[in-house]
PDB file of C-alpha atoms in Angstrom:
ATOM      1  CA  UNK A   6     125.267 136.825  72.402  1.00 82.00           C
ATOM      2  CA  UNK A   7     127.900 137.778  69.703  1.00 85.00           C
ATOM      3  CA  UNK A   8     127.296 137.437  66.422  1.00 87.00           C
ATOM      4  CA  UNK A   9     128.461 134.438  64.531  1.00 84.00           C
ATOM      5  CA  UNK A  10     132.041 134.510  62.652  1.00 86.00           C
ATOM      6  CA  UNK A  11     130.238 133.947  59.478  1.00 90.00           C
ATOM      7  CA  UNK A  12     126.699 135.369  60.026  1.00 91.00           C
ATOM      8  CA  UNK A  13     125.662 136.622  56.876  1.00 93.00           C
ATOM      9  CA  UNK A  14     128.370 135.778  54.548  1.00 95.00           C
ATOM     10  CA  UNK A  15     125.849 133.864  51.725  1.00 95.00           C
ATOM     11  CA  UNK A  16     124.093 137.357  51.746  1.00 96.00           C
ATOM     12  CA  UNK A  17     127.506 139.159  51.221  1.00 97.00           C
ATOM     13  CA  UNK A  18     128.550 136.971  49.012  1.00 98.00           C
ATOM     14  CA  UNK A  19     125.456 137.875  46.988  1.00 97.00           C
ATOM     15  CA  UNK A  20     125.800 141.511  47.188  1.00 98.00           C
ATOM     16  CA  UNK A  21     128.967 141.774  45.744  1.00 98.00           C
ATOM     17  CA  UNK A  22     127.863 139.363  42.445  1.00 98.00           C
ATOM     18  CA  UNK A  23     124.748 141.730  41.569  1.00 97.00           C
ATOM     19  CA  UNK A  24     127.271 144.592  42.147  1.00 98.00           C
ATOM     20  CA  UNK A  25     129.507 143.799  39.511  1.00 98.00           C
ATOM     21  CA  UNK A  26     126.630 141.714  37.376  1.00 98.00           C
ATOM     22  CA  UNK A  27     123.541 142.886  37.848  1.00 97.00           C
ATOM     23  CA  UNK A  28     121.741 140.838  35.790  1.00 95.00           C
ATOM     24  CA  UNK A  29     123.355 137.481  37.275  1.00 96.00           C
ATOM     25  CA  UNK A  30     120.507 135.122  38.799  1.00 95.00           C
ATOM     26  CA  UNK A  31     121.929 133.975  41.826  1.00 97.00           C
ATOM     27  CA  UNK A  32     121.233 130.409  43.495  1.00 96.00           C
ATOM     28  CA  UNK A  33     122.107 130.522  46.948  1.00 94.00           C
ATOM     29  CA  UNK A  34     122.727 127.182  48.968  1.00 93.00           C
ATOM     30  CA  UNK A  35     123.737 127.225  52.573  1.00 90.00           C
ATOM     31  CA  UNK A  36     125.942 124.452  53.888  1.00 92.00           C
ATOM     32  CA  UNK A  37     127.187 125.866  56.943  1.00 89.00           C
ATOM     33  CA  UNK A  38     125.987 127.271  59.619  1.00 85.00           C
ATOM     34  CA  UNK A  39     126.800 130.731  61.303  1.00 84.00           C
ATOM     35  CA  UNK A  40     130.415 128.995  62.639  1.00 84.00           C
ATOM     36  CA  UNK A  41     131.742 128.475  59.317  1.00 85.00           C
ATOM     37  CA  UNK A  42     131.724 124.543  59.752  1.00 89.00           C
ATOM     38  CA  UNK A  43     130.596 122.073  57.264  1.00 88.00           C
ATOM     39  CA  UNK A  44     130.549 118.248  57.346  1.00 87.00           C
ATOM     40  CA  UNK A  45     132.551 117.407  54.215  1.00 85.00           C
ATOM     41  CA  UNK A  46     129.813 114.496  53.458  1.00 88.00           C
ATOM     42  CA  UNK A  47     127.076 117.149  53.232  1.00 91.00           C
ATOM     43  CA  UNK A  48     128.998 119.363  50.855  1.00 93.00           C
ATOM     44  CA  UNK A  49     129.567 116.358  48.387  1.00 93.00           C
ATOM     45  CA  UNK A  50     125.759 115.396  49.088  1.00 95.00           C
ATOM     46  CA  UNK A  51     124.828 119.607  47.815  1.00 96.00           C
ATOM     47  CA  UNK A  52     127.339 119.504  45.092  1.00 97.00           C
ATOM     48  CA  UNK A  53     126.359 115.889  43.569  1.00 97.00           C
ATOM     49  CA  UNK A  54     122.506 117.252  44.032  1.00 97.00           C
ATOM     50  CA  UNK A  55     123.377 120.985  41.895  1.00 98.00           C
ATOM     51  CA  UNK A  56     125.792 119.031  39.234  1.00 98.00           C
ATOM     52  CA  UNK A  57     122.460 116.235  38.403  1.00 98.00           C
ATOM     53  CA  UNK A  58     120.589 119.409  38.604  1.00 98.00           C
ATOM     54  CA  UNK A  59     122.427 121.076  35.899  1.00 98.00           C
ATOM     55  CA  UNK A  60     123.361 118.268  33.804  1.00 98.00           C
ATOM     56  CA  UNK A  61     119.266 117.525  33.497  1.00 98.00           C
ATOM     57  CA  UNK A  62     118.779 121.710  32.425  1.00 98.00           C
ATOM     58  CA  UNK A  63     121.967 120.708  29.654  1.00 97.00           C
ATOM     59  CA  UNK A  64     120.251 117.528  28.326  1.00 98.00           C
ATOM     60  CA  UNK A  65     116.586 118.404  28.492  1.00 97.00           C
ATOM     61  CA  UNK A  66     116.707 122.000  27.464  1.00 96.00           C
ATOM     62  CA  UNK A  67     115.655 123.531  30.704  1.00 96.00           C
ATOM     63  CA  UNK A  68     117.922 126.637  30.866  1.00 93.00           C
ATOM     64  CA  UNK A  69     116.236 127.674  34.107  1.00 94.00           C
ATOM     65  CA  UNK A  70     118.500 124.596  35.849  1.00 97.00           C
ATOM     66  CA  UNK A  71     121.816 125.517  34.225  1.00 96.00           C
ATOM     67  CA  UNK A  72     124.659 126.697  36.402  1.00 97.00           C
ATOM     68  CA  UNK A  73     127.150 129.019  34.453  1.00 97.00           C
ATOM     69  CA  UNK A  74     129.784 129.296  37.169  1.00 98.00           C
ATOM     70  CA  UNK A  75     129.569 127.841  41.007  1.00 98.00           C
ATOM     71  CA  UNK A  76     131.464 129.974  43.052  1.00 98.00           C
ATOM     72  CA  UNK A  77     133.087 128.299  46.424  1.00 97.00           C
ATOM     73  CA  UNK A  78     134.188 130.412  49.349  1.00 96.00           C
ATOM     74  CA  UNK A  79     135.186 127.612  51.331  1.00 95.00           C
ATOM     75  CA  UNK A  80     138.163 125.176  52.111  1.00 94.00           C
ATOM     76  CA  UNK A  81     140.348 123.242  54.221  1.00 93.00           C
ATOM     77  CA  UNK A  82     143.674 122.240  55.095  1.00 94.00           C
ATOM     78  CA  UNK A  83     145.057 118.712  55.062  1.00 92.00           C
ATOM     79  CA  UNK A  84     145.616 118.066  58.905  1.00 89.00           C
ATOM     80  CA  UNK A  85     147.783 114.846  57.945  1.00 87.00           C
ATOM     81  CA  UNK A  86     149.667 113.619  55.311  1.00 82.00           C
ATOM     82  CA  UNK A  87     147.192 110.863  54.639  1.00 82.00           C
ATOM     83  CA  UNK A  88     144.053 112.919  54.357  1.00 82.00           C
ATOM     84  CA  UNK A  89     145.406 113.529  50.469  1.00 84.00           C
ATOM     85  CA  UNK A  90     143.447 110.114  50.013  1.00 78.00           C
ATOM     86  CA  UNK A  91     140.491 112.062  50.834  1.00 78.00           C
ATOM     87  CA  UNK A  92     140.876 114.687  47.958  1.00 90.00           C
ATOM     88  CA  UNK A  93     139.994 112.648  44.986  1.00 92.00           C
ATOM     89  CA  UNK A  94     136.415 112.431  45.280  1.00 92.00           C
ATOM     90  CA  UNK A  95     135.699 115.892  45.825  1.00 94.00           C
ATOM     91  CA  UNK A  96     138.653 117.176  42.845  1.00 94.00           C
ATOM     92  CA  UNK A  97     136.435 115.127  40.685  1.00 95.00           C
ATOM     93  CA  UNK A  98     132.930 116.106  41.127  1.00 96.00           C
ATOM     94  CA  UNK A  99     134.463 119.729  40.852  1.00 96.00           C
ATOM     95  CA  UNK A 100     136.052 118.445  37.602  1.00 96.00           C
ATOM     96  CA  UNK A 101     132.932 117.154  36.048  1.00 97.00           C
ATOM     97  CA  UNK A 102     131.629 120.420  36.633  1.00 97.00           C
ATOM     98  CA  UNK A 103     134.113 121.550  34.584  1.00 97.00           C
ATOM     99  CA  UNK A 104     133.263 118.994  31.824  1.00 97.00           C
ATOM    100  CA  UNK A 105     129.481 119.905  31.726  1.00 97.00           C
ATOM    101  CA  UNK A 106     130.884 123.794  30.965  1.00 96.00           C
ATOM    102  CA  UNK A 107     130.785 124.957  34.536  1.00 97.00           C
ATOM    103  CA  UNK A 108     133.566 127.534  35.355  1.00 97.00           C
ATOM    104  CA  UNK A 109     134.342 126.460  39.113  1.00 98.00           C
ATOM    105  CA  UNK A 110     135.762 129.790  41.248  1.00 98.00           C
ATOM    106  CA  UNK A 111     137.603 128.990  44.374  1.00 98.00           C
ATOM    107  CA  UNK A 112     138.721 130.974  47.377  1.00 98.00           C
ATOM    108  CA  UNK A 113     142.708 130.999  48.070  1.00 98.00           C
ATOM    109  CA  UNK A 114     142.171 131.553  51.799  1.00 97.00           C
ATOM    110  CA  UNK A 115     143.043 133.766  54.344  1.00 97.00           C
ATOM    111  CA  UNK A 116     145.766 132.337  56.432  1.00 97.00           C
ATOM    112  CA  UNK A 117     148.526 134.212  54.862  1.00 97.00           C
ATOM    113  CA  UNK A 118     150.426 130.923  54.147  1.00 97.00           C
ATOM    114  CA  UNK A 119     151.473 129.312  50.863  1.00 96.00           C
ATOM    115  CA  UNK A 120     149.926 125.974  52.588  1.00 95.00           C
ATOM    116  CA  UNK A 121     147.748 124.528  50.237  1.00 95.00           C
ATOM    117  CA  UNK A 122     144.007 125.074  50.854  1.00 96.00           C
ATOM    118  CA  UNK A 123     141.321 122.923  49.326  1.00 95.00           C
ATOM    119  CA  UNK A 124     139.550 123.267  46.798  1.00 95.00           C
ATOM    120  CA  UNK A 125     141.556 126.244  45.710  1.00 97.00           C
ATOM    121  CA  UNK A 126     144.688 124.267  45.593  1.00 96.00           C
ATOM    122  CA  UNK A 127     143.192 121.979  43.062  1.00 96.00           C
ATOM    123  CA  UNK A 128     143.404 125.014  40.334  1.00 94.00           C
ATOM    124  CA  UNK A 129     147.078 123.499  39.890  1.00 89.00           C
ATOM    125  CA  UNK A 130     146.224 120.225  38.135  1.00 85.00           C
ATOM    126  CA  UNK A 131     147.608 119.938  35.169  1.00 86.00           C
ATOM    127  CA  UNK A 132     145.502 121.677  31.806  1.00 85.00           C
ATOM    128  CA  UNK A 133     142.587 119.564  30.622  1.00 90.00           C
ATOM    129  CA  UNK A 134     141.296 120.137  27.393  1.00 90.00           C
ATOM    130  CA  UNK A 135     138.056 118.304  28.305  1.00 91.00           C
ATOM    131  CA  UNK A 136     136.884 120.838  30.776  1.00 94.00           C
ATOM    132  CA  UNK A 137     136.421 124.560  31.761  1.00 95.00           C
ATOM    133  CA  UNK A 138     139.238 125.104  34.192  1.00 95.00           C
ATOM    134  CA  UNK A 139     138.815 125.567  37.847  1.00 97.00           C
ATOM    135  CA  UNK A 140     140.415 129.452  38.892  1.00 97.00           C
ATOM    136  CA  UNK A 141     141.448 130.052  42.350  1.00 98.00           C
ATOM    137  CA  UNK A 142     141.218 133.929  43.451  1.00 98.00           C
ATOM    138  CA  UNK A 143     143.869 135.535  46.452  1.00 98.00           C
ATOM    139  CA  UNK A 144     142.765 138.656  47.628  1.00 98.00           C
ATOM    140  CA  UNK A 145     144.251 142.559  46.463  1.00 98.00           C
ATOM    141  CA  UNK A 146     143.866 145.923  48.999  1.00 98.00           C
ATOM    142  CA  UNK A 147     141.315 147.915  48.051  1.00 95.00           C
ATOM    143  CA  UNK A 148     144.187 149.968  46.128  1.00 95.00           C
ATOM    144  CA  UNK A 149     143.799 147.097  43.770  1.00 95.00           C
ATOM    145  CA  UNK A 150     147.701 146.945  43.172  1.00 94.00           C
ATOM    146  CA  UNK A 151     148.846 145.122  46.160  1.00 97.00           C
ATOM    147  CA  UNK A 152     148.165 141.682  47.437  1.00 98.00           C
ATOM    148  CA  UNK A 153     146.047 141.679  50.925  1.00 98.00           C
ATOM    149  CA  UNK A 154     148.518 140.538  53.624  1.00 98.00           C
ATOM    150  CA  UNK A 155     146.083 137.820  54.691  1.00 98.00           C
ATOM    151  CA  UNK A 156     145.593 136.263  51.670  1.00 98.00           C
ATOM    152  CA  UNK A 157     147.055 132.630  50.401  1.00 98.00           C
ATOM    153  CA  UNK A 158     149.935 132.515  48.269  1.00 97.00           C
ATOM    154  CA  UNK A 159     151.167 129.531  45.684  1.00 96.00           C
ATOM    155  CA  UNK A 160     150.895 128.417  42.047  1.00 95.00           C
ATOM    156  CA  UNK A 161     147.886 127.422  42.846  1.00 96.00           C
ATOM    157  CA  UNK A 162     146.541 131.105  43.330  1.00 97.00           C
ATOM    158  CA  UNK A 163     145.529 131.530  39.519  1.00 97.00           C
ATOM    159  CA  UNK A 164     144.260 135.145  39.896  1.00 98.00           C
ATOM    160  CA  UNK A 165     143.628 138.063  41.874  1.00 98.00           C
ATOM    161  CA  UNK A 166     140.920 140.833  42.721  1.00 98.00           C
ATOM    162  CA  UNK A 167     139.611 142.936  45.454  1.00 98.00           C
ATOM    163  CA  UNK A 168     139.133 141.265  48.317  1.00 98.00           C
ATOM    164  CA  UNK A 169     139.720 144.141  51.454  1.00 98.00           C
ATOM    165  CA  UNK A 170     137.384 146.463  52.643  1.00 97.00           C
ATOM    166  CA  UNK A 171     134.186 145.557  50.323  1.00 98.00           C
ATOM    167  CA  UNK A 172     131.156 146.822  50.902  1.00 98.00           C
ATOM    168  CA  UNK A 173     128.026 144.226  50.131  1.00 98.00           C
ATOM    169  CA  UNK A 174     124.740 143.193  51.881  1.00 98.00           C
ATOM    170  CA  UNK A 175     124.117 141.466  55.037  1.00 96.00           C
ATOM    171  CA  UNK A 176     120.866 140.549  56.840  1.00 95.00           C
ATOM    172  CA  UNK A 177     119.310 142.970  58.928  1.00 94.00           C
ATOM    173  CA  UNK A 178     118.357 140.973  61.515  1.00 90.00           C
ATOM    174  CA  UNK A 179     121.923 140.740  62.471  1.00 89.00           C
ATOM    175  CA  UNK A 180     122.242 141.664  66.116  1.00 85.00           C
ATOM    176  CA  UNK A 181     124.774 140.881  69.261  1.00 86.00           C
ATOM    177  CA  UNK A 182     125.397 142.020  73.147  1.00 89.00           C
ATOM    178  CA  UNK A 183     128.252 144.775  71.188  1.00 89.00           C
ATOM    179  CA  UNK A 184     127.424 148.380  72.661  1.00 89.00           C
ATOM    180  CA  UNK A 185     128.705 152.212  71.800  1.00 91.00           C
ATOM    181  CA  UNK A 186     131.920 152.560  72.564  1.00 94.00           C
ATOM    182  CA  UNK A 187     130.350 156.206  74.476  1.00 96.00           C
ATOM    183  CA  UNK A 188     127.181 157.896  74.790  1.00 94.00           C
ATOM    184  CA  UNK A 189     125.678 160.495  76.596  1.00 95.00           C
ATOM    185  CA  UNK A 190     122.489 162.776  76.010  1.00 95.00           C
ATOM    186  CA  UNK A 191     122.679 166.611  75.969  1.00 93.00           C
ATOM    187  CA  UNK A 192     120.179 169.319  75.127  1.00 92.00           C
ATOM    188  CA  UNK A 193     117.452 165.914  74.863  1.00 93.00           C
ATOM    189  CA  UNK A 194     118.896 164.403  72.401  1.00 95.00           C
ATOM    190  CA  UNK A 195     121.005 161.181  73.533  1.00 94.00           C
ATOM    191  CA  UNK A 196     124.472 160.749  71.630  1.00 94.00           C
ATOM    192  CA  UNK A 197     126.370 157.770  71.031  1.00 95.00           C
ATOM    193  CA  UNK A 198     129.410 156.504  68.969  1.00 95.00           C
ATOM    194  CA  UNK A 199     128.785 153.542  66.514  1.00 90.00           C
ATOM    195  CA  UNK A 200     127.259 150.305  67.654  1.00 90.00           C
ATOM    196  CA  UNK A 201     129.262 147.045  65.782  1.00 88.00           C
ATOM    197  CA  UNK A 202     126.417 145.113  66.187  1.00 89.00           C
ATOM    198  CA  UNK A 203     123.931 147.246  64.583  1.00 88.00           C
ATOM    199  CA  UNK A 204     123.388 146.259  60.772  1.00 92.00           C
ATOM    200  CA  UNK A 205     120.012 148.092  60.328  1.00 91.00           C
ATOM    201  CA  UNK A 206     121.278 149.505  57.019  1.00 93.00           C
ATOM    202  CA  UNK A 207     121.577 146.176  55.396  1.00 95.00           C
ATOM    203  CA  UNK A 208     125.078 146.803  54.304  1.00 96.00           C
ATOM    204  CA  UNK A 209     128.506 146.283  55.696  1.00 94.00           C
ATOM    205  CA  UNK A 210     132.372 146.344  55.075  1.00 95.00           C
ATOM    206  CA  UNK A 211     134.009 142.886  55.585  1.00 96.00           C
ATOM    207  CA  UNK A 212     137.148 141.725  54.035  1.00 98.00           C
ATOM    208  CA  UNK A 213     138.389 138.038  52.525  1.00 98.00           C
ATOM    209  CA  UNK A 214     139.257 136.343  49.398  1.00 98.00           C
ATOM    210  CA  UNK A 215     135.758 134.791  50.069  1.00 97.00           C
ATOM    211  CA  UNK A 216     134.655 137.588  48.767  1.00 98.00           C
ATOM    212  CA  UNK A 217     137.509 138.137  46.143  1.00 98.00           C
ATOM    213  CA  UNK A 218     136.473 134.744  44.542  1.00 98.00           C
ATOM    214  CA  UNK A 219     132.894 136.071  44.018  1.00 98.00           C
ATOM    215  CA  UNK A 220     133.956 139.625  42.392  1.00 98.00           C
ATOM    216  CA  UNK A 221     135.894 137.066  39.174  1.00 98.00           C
ATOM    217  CA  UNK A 222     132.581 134.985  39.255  1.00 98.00           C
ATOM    218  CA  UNK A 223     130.633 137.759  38.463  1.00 98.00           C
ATOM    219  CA  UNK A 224     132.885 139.400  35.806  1.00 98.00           C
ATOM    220  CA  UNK A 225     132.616 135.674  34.198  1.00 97.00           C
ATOM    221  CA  UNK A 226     129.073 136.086  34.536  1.00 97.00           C
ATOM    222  CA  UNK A 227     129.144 139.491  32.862  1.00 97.00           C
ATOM    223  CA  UNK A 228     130.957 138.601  30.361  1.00 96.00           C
ATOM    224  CA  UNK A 229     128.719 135.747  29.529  1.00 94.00           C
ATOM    225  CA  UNK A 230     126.318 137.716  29.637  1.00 94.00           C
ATOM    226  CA  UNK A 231     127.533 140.632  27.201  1.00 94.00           C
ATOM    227  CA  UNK A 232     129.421 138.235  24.564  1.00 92.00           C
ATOM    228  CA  UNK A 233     126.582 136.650  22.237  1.00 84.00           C
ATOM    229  CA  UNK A 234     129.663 134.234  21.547  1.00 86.00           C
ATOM    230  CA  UNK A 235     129.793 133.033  24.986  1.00 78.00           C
TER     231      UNK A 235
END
């Protein structure tokens, strides 16, 4: 079969942190499955479950269950004018992340519209002293000058980094029905072009501000990590 739209994106994801921020310890929790889908109710269930987490590390000195920034490459789109009803919950737990000294990283999206896309869009609330704020990161070309043409657009974008044509991990045991392009064997040795499917290297090139979003988290991370202050 082929391989699934978003096989392998946690391990991307991953890749590109320890690129920029080596020394970042990474807690990886899937939600979705290889289609990209999540049920909204499970993602509040995860996020309630890794804000108690940290919020015991803060209050009982366990610095092994403290979260320094939760990076989200994820969102959705209001599909009617009354699902805004349905945002409050989930801006909240993100803001109480905030409030407990969590820097909360958003993707912008990649639908190349100024739509608003959530949780990213919920980097536009107004400044709160209280509380780290949330940044939501659109996508640059790998020139790292000019915006990606796929990626979100609106006040709510609060930054911007590379986001085309990275290079990260992905699982190995990625594999689908794709085939060579050509082949054909001369002088014994048999000769073909590249197969798509074949991720035997580990590595890959993939491009979205999902992956954008995680290159900021990490130079937060680094940062925290080289500024005694921080």
């Amino acid at each position: 079969g082929s391989v699934g739209s978003d096989a392998g994106h946690g391990t991307f994801i991953c890749g590109i942190i320890r690129q920029v921020c080596p020394s970042a310890r990474l807690l990886a929790i899937p939600v979705m499955a290889d289609d990209g889908v999540v049920a909204e109710s499970g993602l509040m269930v995860t996020l309630s479950a890794l804000l108690y987490r940290h919020i015991d590390g803060v209050l009982n000195g366990r610095p092994d269950l403290v979260i320094d920034v939760l990076n989200l490459s994820l969102g959705y789109y209001h599909e009617d004018p009354n699902d805004i009803a349905f945002d409050g919950p989930f801006a909240a737990i993100l803001a109480d992340f905030g409030r407990w000294g969590v820097a909360v990283v958003a993707s912008a999206g990649n639908s190349g519209t100024t739509r608003p896309m959530y949780p990213a869009a919920f980097a536009a609330a107004p400044d709160d002293p209280s509380r780290v704020p949330q940044v939501t990161v659109g996508a640059l070309n790998a020139d790292g000058t000019s915006v990606a043409y796929f990626s979100n657009a609106g006040d709510w974008v609060t930054a911007l980094r590379v986001g085309a044509s990275l290079v990260s991990t992905v699982p190995t045991t990625l594999s689908g029905d794709a085939q060579p392009a050509a082949g054909l064997t001369y002088q014994g040795f048999h000769r073909t072009t590249p197969d798509p499917d074949a991720y035997a290297s580990g590595f890959a090139t993939w491009s979205g501000t999902s992956f954008a979003g995680p290159v900021l988290a990490a130079e937060i991370a680094r940062a925290i990590v080289h500024d005694p202050d921080l």
